[in-house]
Amino acid sequence: MAVSTSSARRWMTSATACPRRVPSTGGTSLTREYCSTSAIAERHGPAGHPRRVRRRHQHPAERHVRAAGDGPDHRGARRRQQPAQADDYTLQAPDPRVAADAAEAPAQGGGPGSAVCVACRAGRVDDDGYCENCGHAQPRERDHMEQECGPLAAVSDRGLRHHRNEDAFAVGTTTLPDGAPVSVAVVCDGVSSATRPDEASLAASRAANASLLDALPRGTHPQQAMHEAILAASEAVNALADEQPAEAREHAPQQNAPACTIVGAVVTAGLLVVGWVGDSRAYWIPVDRSAPPARLTEDDSWAAQMVAAGLMGEAEAYADHRAHAITGWLGADAYELEPHTAAFKPDRPGVVVVCTDGLWNYAESADEMAEAVPVDAAARPLHAARVLVGHALDGGGHDNVTVALVPFPAVPQGAGSA
């Protein structure tokens, strides 16, 4: 179980029957009201017998450099084109007829193959996503995504090393039966060692978000709604495995079913609820930076399991090469599904950071995350989310990066927007 090293935090036992320790701040800025009721023994198994883990496999390193003129990156400056190397191929001169046809295609409505290449600005893009003139692969829609939804916002980026973005997010706002505003954010991280991880994260985030926006206006308690949303996300990911043709399963029986992690937050006028499975995280960052920040989730990971079972100290466990192997995920081949939920009542304004490990690997502790989050994040969530993604890219961008920022308390907005 990961423990923050911040001196401002202590451990406290929930008032419920759950024996699991939960993080809390040393002051009164966060009061934990509820927690999931499963016991540590059920989560981790007998000491010395950890649950099976699923390792994350990173794709071969391939640095992505956007073409000059593609617009500013997340840090407000353009990424520089890499100088041509001696063995680089020189792009052939564009055929004027192709360029003319490509320029006319958008005006005519176009279709597959009618888009213009972002690199040479002349060739047509074929159905496989490559320029017919220069051969450059074109950016995918999910390479970089941004969404602002009333008071909250989210940003996702492919990063600098992966060949596709396997993260996904969904955000929305609605109202409780009494008209009180609610903000919802869900972030999912596809497991790269599984098949179709990008589809798994997208299906899970959409299903969980839809479930929350449906349940909350009907009066379902936010924590119960979060539990049900994670179950809905699990069903959506499991359905992807059922869609795989039997012939494909026979030819590749060793392939893992689609899988992903999930973390979500529900924010009302007085309550903050988080839910998760896997190692995606949520952090509490108060507007008043003199108050201590806090990590609200506990990783389903090998290192956390070793610490919780008393088999290793925190420093030893997190220094091990197996530290970030996950022990919980959504997917048809998951050992068991145990949604974790927790609810808090902050006594001051703040912002909830909901993110994948592509971000928190570069700001792991609550104090480090608070330092990375702009002081005006609650007022400018989209800007702050861009800054955080830029922080991860500046740190190396070794993974997909996704973050959603949800200000607390919830701000009144139009119901049902998403």
PDB file of N, CA, C and O in Angstrom, residues 58-125:
ATOM      1  N   GLN A  58       5.987  -1.791 -22.315  1.00  0.00           N
ATOM      2  CA  GLN A  58       6.094  -0.536 -23.045  1.00  0.00           C
ATOM      3  C   GLN A  58       6.435  -0.810 -24.497  1.00  0.00           C
ATOM      4  O   GLN A  58       7.208  -1.706 -24.811  1.00  0.00           O
ATOM      5  N   HIS A  59       5.846  -0.037 -25.367  1.00  0.00           N
ATOM      6  CA  HIS A  59       6.147  -0.175 -26.780  1.00  0.00           C
ATOM      7  C   HIS A  59       7.568   0.294 -27.044  1.00  0.00           C
ATOM      8  O   HIS A  59       8.128   1.085 -26.286  1.00  0.00           O
ATOM      9  N   PRO A  60       8.200  -0.158 -28.158  1.00  0.00           N
ATOM     10  CA  PRO A  60       9.552   0.306 -28.475  1.00  0.00           C
ATOM     11  C   PRO A  60       9.585   1.821 -28.528  1.00  0.00           C
ATOM     12  O   PRO A  60       8.668   2.473 -28.998  1.00  0.00           O
ATOM     13  N   ALA A  61      10.664   2.368 -28.027  1.00  0.00           N
ATOM     14  CA  ALA A  61      10.779   3.827 -27.974  1.00  0.00           C
ATOM     15  C   ALA A  61      10.782   4.394 -29.386  1.00  0.00           C
ATOM     16  O   ALA A  61      11.510   3.952 -30.257  1.00  0.00           O
ATOM     17  N   GLU A  62       9.920   5.360 -29.588  1.00  0.00           N
ATOM     18  CA  GLU A  62       9.932   6.048 -30.870  1.00  0.00           C
ATOM     19  C   GLU A  62       9.471   7.469 -30.614  1.00  0.00           C
ATOM     20  O   GLU A  62       8.332   7.715 -30.292  1.00  0.00           O
ATOM     21  N   ARG A  63      10.379   8.394 -30.674  1.00  0.00           N
ATOM     22  CA  ARG A  63      10.089   9.783 -30.347  1.00  0.00           C
ATOM     23  C   ARG A  63       9.251  10.419 -31.449  1.00  0.00           C
ATOM     24  O   ARG A  63       9.567  10.325 -32.611  1.00  0.00           O
ATOM     25  N   HIS A  64       8.198  11.077 -31.020  1.00  0.00           N
ATOM     26  CA  HIS A  64       7.268  11.692 -31.960  1.00  0.00           C
ATOM     27  C   HIS A  64       7.592  13.175 -32.081  1.00  0.00           C
ATOM     28  O   HIS A  64       7.610  13.885 -31.099  1.00  0.00           O
ATOM     29  N   VAL A  65       7.855  13.624 -33.273  1.00  0.00           N
ATOM     30  CA  VAL A  65       8.119  15.035 -33.510  1.00  0.00           C
ATOM     31  C   VAL A  65       7.059  15.555 -34.464  1.00  0.00           C
ATOM     32  O   VAL A  65       6.934  15.072 -35.575  1.00  0.00           O
ATOM     33  N   ARG A  66       6.287  16.520 -34.003  1.00  0.00           N
ATOM     34  CA  ARG A  66       5.226  17.047 -34.850  1.00  0.00           C
ATOM     35  C   ARG A  66       5.804  17.957 -35.909  1.00  0.00           C
ATOM     36  O   ARG A  66       6.803  18.634 -35.717  1.00  0.00           O
ATOM     37  N   ALA A  67       5.142  18.006 -37.038  1.00  0.00           N
ATOM     38  CA  ALA A  67       5.620  18.827 -38.136  1.00  0.00           C
ATOM     39  C   ALA A  67       5.556  20.294 -37.769  1.00  0.00           C
ATOM     40  O   ALA A  67       4.661  20.738 -37.068  1.00  0.00           O
ATOM     41  N   ALA A  68       6.514  21.047 -38.234  1.00  0.00           N
ATOM     42  CA  ALA A  68       6.514  22.487 -37.986  1.00  0.00           C
ATOM     43  C   ALA A  68       5.249  23.081 -38.568  1.00  0.00           C
ATOM     44  O   ALA A  68       4.826  22.745 -39.663  1.00  0.00           O
ATOM     45  N   GLY A  69       4.647  23.999 -37.785  1.00  0.00           N
ATOM     46  CA  GLY A  69       3.420  24.623 -38.257  1.00  0.00           C
ATOM     47  C   GLY A  69       2.186  23.915 -37.776  1.00  0.00           C
ATOM     48  O   GLY A  69       1.086  24.332 -38.069  1.00  0.00           O
ATOM     49  N   ASP A  70       2.335  22.825 -36.993  1.00  0.00           N
ATOM     50  CA  ASP A  70       1.160  22.108 -36.501  1.00  0.00           C
ATOM     51  C   ASP A  70       0.492  22.821 -35.349  1.00  0.00           C
ATOM     52  O   ASP A  70      -0.490  22.356 -34.819  1.00  0.00           O
ATOM     53  N   GLY A  71       1.053  23.905 -34.905  1.00  0.00           N
ATOM     54  CA  GLY A  71       0.443  24.631 -33.801  1.00  0.00           C
ATOM     55  C   GLY A  71       1.277  24.454 -32.549  1.00  0.00           C
ATOM     56  O   GLY A  71       2.142  23.588 -32.473  1.00  0.00           O
ATOM     57  N   PRO A  72       1.039  25.268 -31.546  1.00  0.00           N
ATOM     58  CA  PRO A  72       1.835  25.227 -30.321  1.00  0.00           C
ATOM     59  C   PRO A  72       1.585  23.950 -29.549  1.00  0.00           C
ATOM     60  O   PRO A  72       0.510  23.378 -29.611  1.00  0.00           O
ATOM     61  N   ASP A  73       2.613  23.509 -28.852  1.00  0.00           N
ATOM     62  CA  ASP A  73       2.419  22.343 -28.007  1.00  0.00           C
ATOM     63  C   ASP A  73       1.883  22.805 -26.663  1.00  0.00           C
ATOM     64  O   ASP A  73       1.524  23.949 -26.469  1.00  0.00           O
ATOM     65  N   HIS A  74       1.865  21.893 -25.683  1.00  0.00           N
ATOM     66  CA  HIS A  74       1.170  22.147 -24.423  1.00  0.00           C
ATOM     67  C   HIS A  74       1.931  23.115 -23.526  1.00  0.00           C
ATOM     68  O   HIS A  74       1.400  23.594 -22.540  1.00  0.00           O
ATOM     69  N   ARG A  75       3.177  23.397 -23.840  1.00  0.00           N
ATOM     70  CA  ARG A  75       3.957  24.275 -22.983  1.00  0.00           C
ATOM     71  C   ARG A  75       4.065  25.670 -23.585  1.00  0.00           C
ATOM     72  O   ARG A  75       4.835  26.490 -23.128  1.00  0.00           O
ATOM     73  N   GLY A  76       3.291  25.951 -24.624  1.00  0.00           N
ATOM     74  CA  GLY A  76       3.259  27.283 -25.192  1.00  0.00           C
ATOM     75  C   GLY A  76       4.356  27.543 -26.207  1.00  0.00           C
ATOM     76  O   GLY A  76       4.481  28.639 -26.729  1.00  0.00           O
ATOM     77  N   ALA A  77       5.178  26.565 -26.512  1.00  0.00           N
ATOM     78  CA  ALA A  77       6.232  26.722 -27.521  1.00  0.00           C
ATOM     79  C   ALA A  77       6.144  25.587 -28.513  1.00  0.00           C
ATOM     80  O   ALA A  77       5.683  24.509 -28.195  1.00  0.00           O
ATOM     81  N   ARG A  78       6.594  25.815 -29.722  1.00  0.00           N
ATOM     82  CA  ARG A  78       6.535  24.769 -30.729  1.00  0.00           C
ATOM     83  C   ARG A  78       7.663  23.786 -30.519  1.00  0.00           C
ATOM     84  O   ARG A  78       8.772  24.157 -30.169  1.00  0.00           O
ATOM     85  N   ARG A  79       7.369  22.531 -30.751  1.00  0.00           N
ATOM     86  CA  ARG A  79       8.444  21.543 -30.740  1.00  0.00           C
ATOM     87  C   ARG A  79       9.283  21.744 -31.991  1.00  0.00           C
ATOM     88  O   ARG A  79       8.755  21.939 -33.083  1.00  0.00           O
ATOM     89  N   ARG A  80      10.577  21.667 -31.821  1.00  0.00           N
ATOM     90  CA  ARG A  80      11.453  21.872 -32.963  1.00  0.00           C
ATOM     91  C   ARG A  80      11.536  20.629 -33.817  1.00  0.00           C
ATOM     92  O   ARG A  80      11.609  19.525 -33.312  1.00  0.00           O
ATOM     93  N   GLN A  81      11.576  20.847 -35.116  1.00  0.00           N
ATOM     94  CA  GLN A  81      11.815  19.735 -36.015  1.00  0.00           C
ATOM     95  C   GLN A  81      13.244  19.258 -35.810  1.00  0.00           C
ATOM     96  O   GLN A  81      14.172  20.065 -35.673  1.00  0.00           O
ATOM     97  N   GLN A  82      13.440  17.963 -35.779  1.00  0.00           N
ATOM     98  CA  GLN A  82      14.774  17.425 -35.660  1.00  0.00           C
ATOM     99  C   GLN A  82      15.528  17.674 -36.968  1.00  0.00           C
ATOM    100  O   GLN A  82      14.982  17.501 -38.059  1.00  0.00           O
ATOM    101  N   PRO A  83      16.799  18.098 -36.889  1.00  0.00           N
ATOM    102  CA  PRO A  83      17.561  18.301 -38.121  1.00  0.00           C
ATOM    103  C   PRO A  83      17.723  17.002 -38.873  1.00  0.00           C
ATOM    104  O   PRO A  83      17.825  15.927 -38.276  1.00  0.00           O
ATOM    105  N   ALA A  84      17.750  17.083 -40.184  1.00  0.00           N
ATOM    106  CA  ALA A  84      17.867  15.882 -41.001  1.00  0.00           C
ATOM    107  C   ALA A  84      19.217  15.227 -40.778  1.00  0.00           C
ATOM    108  O   ALA A  84      20.245  15.892 -40.682  1.00  0.00           O
ATOM    109  N   GLN A  85      19.228  13.921 -40.638  1.00  0.00           N
ATOM    110  CA  GLN A  85      20.451  13.166 -40.472  1.00  0.00           C
ATOM    111  C   GLN A  85      21.003  12.776 -41.846  1.00  0.00           C
ATOM    112  O   GLN A  85      20.310  12.818 -42.864  1.00  0.00           O
ATOM    113  N   ALA A  86      22.245  12.317 -41.824  1.00  0.00           N
ATOM    114  CA  ALA A  86      22.909  12.007 -43.087  1.00  0.00           C
ATOM    115  C   ALA A  86      22.199  10.915 -43.859  1.00  0.00           C
ATOM    116  O   ALA A  86      22.203  10.900 -45.085  1.00  0.00           O
ATOM    117  N   ASP A  87      21.601   9.978 -43.140  1.00  0.00           N
ATOM    118  CA  ASP A  87      20.967   8.862 -43.826  1.00  0.00           C
ATOM    119  C   ASP A  87      19.465   9.046 -43.972  1.00  0.00           C
ATOM    120  O   ASP A  87      18.751   8.124 -44.297  1.00  0.00           O
ATOM    121  N   ASP A  88      18.954  10.261 -43.691  1.00  0.00           N
ATOM    122  CA  ASP A  88      17.537  10.518 -43.868  1.00  0.00           C
ATOM    123  C   ASP A  88      17.215  10.574 -45.356  1.00  0.00           C
ATOM    124  O   ASP A  88      18.020  11.033 -46.180  1.00  0.00           O
ATOM    125  N   TYR A  89      16.022  10.121 -45.698  1.00  0.00           N
ATOM    126  CA  TYR A  89      15.592  10.193 -47.094  1.00  0.00           C
ATOM    127  C   TYR A  89      15.042  11.591 -47.377  1.00  0.00           C
ATOM    128  O   TYR A  89      14.293  12.164 -46.591  1.00  0.00           O
ATOM    129  N   THR A  90      15.389  12.145 -48.501  1.00  0.00           N
ATOM    130  CA  THR A  90      14.865  13.443 -48.909  1.00  0.00           C
ATOM    131  C   THR A  90      13.482  13.257 -49.511  1.00  0.00           C
ATOM    132  O   THR A  90      13.279  12.371 -50.341  1.00  0.00           O
ATOM    133  N   LEU A  91      12.551  14.071 -49.074  1.00  0.00           N
ATOM    134  CA  LEU A  91      11.188  13.967 -49.591  1.00  0.00           C
ATOM    135  C   LEU A  91      11.158  14.353 -51.057  1.00  0.00           C
ATOM    136  O   LEU A  91      11.770  15.338 -51.475  1.00  0.00           O
ATOM    137  N   GLN A  92      10.442  13.573 -51.827  1.00  0.00           N
ATOM    138  CA  GLN A  92      10.316  13.891 -53.236  1.00  0.00           C
ATOM    139  C   GLN A  92       9.455  15.126 -53.414  1.00  0.00           C
ATOM    140  O   GLN A  92       8.615  15.439 -52.585  1.00  0.00           O
ATOM    141  N   ALA A  93       9.693  15.844 -54.454  1.00  0.00           N
ATOM    142  CA  ALA A  93       8.901  17.032 -54.726  1.00  0.00           C
ATOM    143  C   ALA A  93       7.458  16.632 -54.983  1.00  0.00           C
ATOM    144  O   ALA A  93       7.192  15.653 -55.699  1.00  0.00           O
ATOM    145  N   PRO A  94       6.509  17.347 -54.405  1.00  0.00           N
ATOM    146  CA  PRO A  94       5.111  16.980 -54.602  1.00  0.00           C
ATOM    147  C   PRO A  94       4.673  17.166 -56.048  1.00  0.00           C
ATOM    148  O   PRO A  94       5.099  18.101 -56.725  1.00  0.00           O
ATOM    149  N   ASP A  95       3.866  16.255 -56.487  1.00  0.00           N
ATOM    150  CA  ASP A  95       3.291  16.345 -57.826  1.00  0.00           C
ATOM    151  C   ASP A  95       2.252  17.467 -57.796  1.00  0.00           C
ATOM    152  O   ASP A  95       1.289  17.417 -57.025  1.00  0.00           O
ATOM    153  N   PRO A  96       2.383  18.513 -58.622  1.00  0.00           N
ATOM    154  CA  PRO A  96       1.428  19.633 -58.598  1.00  0.00           C
ATOM    155  C   PRO A  96      -0.004  19.180 -58.810  1.00  0.00           C
ATOM    156  O   PRO A  96      -0.936  19.756 -58.261  1.00  0.00           O
ATOM    157  N   ARG A  97      -0.191  18.127 -59.603  1.00  0.00           N
ATOM    158  CA  ARG A  97      -1.553  17.638 -59.842  1.00  0.00           C
ATOM    159  C   ARG A  97      -2.140  17.042 -58.577  1.00  0.00           C
ATOM    160  O   ARG A  97      -3.314  17.239 -58.264  1.00  0.00           O
ATOM    161  N   VAL A  98      -1.283  16.312 -57.813  1.00  0.00           N
ATOM    162  CA  VAL A  98      -1.747  15.740 -56.549  1.00  0.00           C
ATOM    163  C   VAL A  98      -2.086  16.843 -55.569  1.00  0.00           C
ATOM    164  O   VAL A  98      -3.100  16.821 -54.873  1.00  0.00           O
ATOM    165  N   ALA A  99      -1.201  17.867 -55.500  1.00  0.00           N
ATOM    166  CA  ALA A  99      -1.434  18.972 -54.586  1.00  0.00           C
ATOM    167  C   ALA A  99      -2.730  19.697 -54.909  1.00  0.00           C
ATOM    168  O   ALA A  99      -3.495  20.074 -54.029  1.00  0.00           O
ATOM    169  N   ALA A 100      -2.974  19.892 -56.188  1.00  0.00           N
ATOM    170  CA  ALA A 100      -4.190  20.588 -56.598  1.00  0.00           C
ATOM    171  C   ALA A 100      -5.426  19.772 -56.251  1.00  0.00           C
ATOM    172  O   ALA A 100      -6.424  20.299 -55.743  1.00  0.00           O
ATOM    173  N   ASP A 101      -5.354  18.455 -56.514  1.00  0.00           N
ATOM    174  CA  ASP A 101      -6.489  17.592 -56.203  1.00  0.00           C
ATOM    175  C   ASP A 101      -6.741  17.572 -54.702  1.00  0.00           C
ATOM    176  O   ASP A 101      -7.882  17.584 -54.241  1.00  0.00           O
ATOM    177  N   ALA A 102      -5.648  17.525 -53.905  1.00  0.00           N
ATOM    178  CA  ALA A 102      -5.800  17.473 -52.450  1.00  0.00           C
ATOM    179  C   ALA A 102      -6.405  18.749 -51.915  1.00  0.00           C
ATOM    180  O   ALA A 102      -7.190  18.740 -50.979  1.00  0.00           O
ATOM    181  N   ALA A 103      -6.020  19.877 -52.523  1.00  0.00           N
ATOM    182  CA  ALA A 103      -6.550  21.162 -52.065  1.00  0.00           C
ATOM    183  C   ALA A 103      -8.040  21.273 -52.353  1.00  0.00           C
ATOM    184  O   ALA A 103      -8.788  21.904 -51.619  1.00  0.00           O
ATOM    185  N   GLU A 104      -8.484  20.653 -53.462  1.00  0.00           N
ATOM    186  CA  GLU A 104      -9.891  20.727 -53.823  1.00  0.00           C
ATOM    187  C   GLU A 104     -10.747  19.779 -53.013  1.00  0.00           C
ATOM    188  O   GLU A 104     -11.936  20.002 -52.823  1.00  0.00           O
ATOM    189  N   ALA A 105     -10.159  18.690 -52.515  1.00  0.00           N
ATOM    190  CA  ALA A 105     -10.931  17.644 -51.841  1.00  0.00           C
ATOM    191  C   ALA A 105     -11.726  18.148 -50.654  1.00  0.00           C
ATOM    192  O   ALA A 105     -12.912  17.848 -50.524  1.00  0.00           O
ATOM    193  N   PRO A 106     -11.132  18.954 -49.722  1.00  0.00           N
ATOM    194  CA  PRO A 106     -11.926  19.405 -48.582  1.00  0.00           C
ATOM    195  C   PRO A 106     -13.121  20.231 -48.994  1.00  0.00           C
ATOM    196  O   PRO A 106     -14.187  20.139 -48.399  1.00  0.00           O
ATOM    197  N   ALA A 107     -12.964  21.054 -50.045  1.00  0.00           N
ATOM    198  CA  ALA A 107     -14.073  21.886 -50.485  1.00  0.00           C
ATOM    199  C   ALA A 107     -15.205  21.046 -51.041  1.00  0.00           C
ATOM    200  O   ALA A 107     -16.365  21.437 -51.013  1.00  0.00           O
ATOM    201  N   GLN A 108     -14.879  19.861 -51.567  1.00  0.00           N
ATOM    202  CA  GLN A 108     -15.898  19.000 -52.148  1.00  0.00           C
ATOM    203  C   GLN A 108     -16.483  18.034 -51.133  1.00  0.00           C
ATOM    204  O   GLN A 108     -17.258  17.158 -51.477  1.00  0.00           O
ATOM    205  N   GLY A 109     -16.098  18.175 -49.884  1.00  0.00           N
ATOM    206  CA  GLY A 109     -16.624  17.264 -48.872  1.00  0.00           C
ATOM    207  C   GLY A 109     -15.711  16.105 -48.643  1.00  0.00           C
ATOM    208  O   GLY A 109     -15.641  15.541 -47.578  1.00  0.00           O
ATOM    209  N   GLY A 110     -14.961  15.685 -49.679  1.00  0.00           N
ATOM    210  CA  GLY A 110     -13.944  14.643 -49.550  1.00  0.00           C
ATOM    211  C   GLY A 110     -14.505  13.327 -49.089  1.00  0.00           C
ATOM    212  O   GLY A 110     -15.657  13.003 -49.254  1.00  0.00           O
ATOM    213  N   GLY A 111     -13.650  12.526 -48.481  1.00  0.00           N
ATOM    214  CA  GLY A 111     -13.967  11.200 -47.994  1.00  0.00           C
ATOM    215  C   GLY A 111     -12.675  10.536 -47.630  1.00  0.00           C
ATOM    216  O   GLY A 111     -11.649  11.205 -47.496  1.00  0.00           O
ATOM    217  N   PRO A 112     -12.641   9.208 -47.485  1.00  0.00           N
ATOM    218  CA  PRO A 112     -11.390   8.528 -47.203  1.00  0.00           C
ATOM    219  C   PRO A 112     -10.353   8.848 -48.265  1.00  0.00           C
ATOM    220  O   PRO A 112     -10.622   8.788 -49.458  1.00  0.00           O
ATOM    221  N   GLY A 113      -9.164   9.219 -47.808  1.00  0.00           N
ATOM    222  CA  GLY A 113      -8.104   9.525 -48.741  1.00  0.00           C
ATOM    223  C   GLY A 113      -8.128  10.957 -49.233  1.00  0.00           C
ATOM    224  O   GLY A 113      -7.321  11.339 -50.075  1.00  0.00           O
ATOM    225  N   SER A 114      -9.047  11.794 -48.760  1.00  0.00           N
ATOM    226  CA  SER A 114      -9.128  13.161 -49.246  1.00  0.00           C
ATOM    227  C   SER A 114      -8.419  14.151 -48.344  1.00  0.00           C
ATOM    228  O   SER A 114      -8.249  15.307 -48.706  1.00  0.00           O
ATOM    229  N   ALA A 115      -7.990  13.755 -47.155  1.00  0.00           N
ATOM    230  CA  ALA A 115      -7.304  14.662 -46.247  1.00  0.00           C
ATOM    231  C   ALA A 115      -5.927  15.006 -46.784  1.00  0.00           C
ATOM    232  O   ALA A 115      -5.307  14.230 -47.508  1.00  0.00           O
ATOM    233  N   VAL A 116      -5.430  16.191 -46.412  1.00  0.00           N
ATOM    234  CA  VAL A 116      -4.120  16.648 -46.846  1.00  0.00           C
ATOM    235  C   VAL A 116      -3.086  16.316 -45.781  1.00  0.00           C
ATOM    236  O   VAL A 116      -3.330  16.478 -44.588  1.00  0.00           O
ATOM    237  N   CYS A 117      -1.913  15.862 -46.193  1.00  0.00           N
ATOM    238  CA  CYS A 117      -0.846  15.489 -45.280  1.00  0.00           C
ATOM    239  C   CYS A 117      -0.404  16.683 -44.447  1.00  0.00           C
ATOM    240  O   CYS A 117      -0.205  17.781 -44.972  1.00  0.00           O
ATOM    241  N   VAL A 118      -0.218  16.488 -43.146  1.00  0.00           N
ATOM    242  CA  VAL A 118       0.220  17.571 -42.274  1.00  0.00           C
ATOM    243  C   VAL A 118       1.711  17.829 -42.404  1.00  0.00           C
ATOM    244  O   VAL A 118       2.204  18.859 -41.925  1.00  0.00           O
ATOM    245  N   ALA A 119       2.466  16.917 -43.033  1.00  0.00           N
ATOM    246  CA  ALA A 119       3.915  17.081 -43.154  1.00  0.00           C
ATOM    247  C   ALA A 119       4.290  17.827 -44.422  1.00  0.00           C
ATOM    248  O   ALA A 119       4.924  18.884 -44.375  1.00  0.00           O
ATOM    249  N   CYS A 120       3.885  17.288 -45.577  1.00  0.00           N
ATOM    250  CA  CYS A 120       4.280  17.934 -46.840  1.00  0.00           C
ATOM    251  C   CYS A 120       3.228  18.919 -47.343  1.00  0.00           C
ATOM    252  O   CYS A 120       3.489  19.688 -48.270  1.00  0.00           O
ATOM    253  N   ARG A 121       2.013  18.871 -46.760  1.00  0.00           N
ATOM    254  CA  ARG A 121       0.931  19.783 -47.133  1.00  0.00           C
ATOM    255  C   ARG A 121       0.515  19.644 -48.591  1.00  0.00           C
ATOM    256  O   ARG A 121      -0.074  20.562 -49.157  1.00  0.00           O
ATOM    257  N   ALA A 122       0.832  18.503 -49.184  1.00  0.00           N
ATOM    258  CA  ALA A 122       0.524  18.348 -50.606  1.00  0.00           C
ATOM    259  C   ALA A 122      -0.136  17.012 -50.913  1.00  0.00           C
ATOM    260  O   ALA A 122      -1.092  16.951 -51.687  1.00  0.00           O
ATOM    261  N   GLY A 123       0.375  15.933 -50.322  1.00  0.00           N
ATOM    262  CA  GLY A 123      -0.133  14.615 -50.661  1.00  0.00           C
ATOM    263  C   GLY A 123      -1.449  14.279 -50.000  1.00  0.00           C
ATOM    264  O   GLY A 123      -1.830  14.848 -48.978  1.00  0.00           O
ATOM    265  N   ARG A 124      -2.157  13.362 -50.611  1.00  0.00           N
ATOM    266  CA  ARG A 124      -3.390  12.834 -50.020  1.00  0.00           C
ATOM    267  C   ARG A 124      -3.049  11.771 -48.983  1.00  0.00           C
ATOM    268  O   ARG A 124      -2.045  11.077 -49.097  1.00  0.00           O
ATOM    269  N   VAL A 125      -3.923  11.615 -48.007  1.00  0.00           N
ATOM    270  CA  VAL A 125      -3.750  10.604 -46.967  1.00  0.00           C
ATOM    271  C   VAL A 125      -4.591   9.391 -47.347  1.00  0.00           C
ATOM    272  O   VAL A 125      -5.794   9.508 -47.598  1.00  0.00           O
TER     273      VAL A 125
END
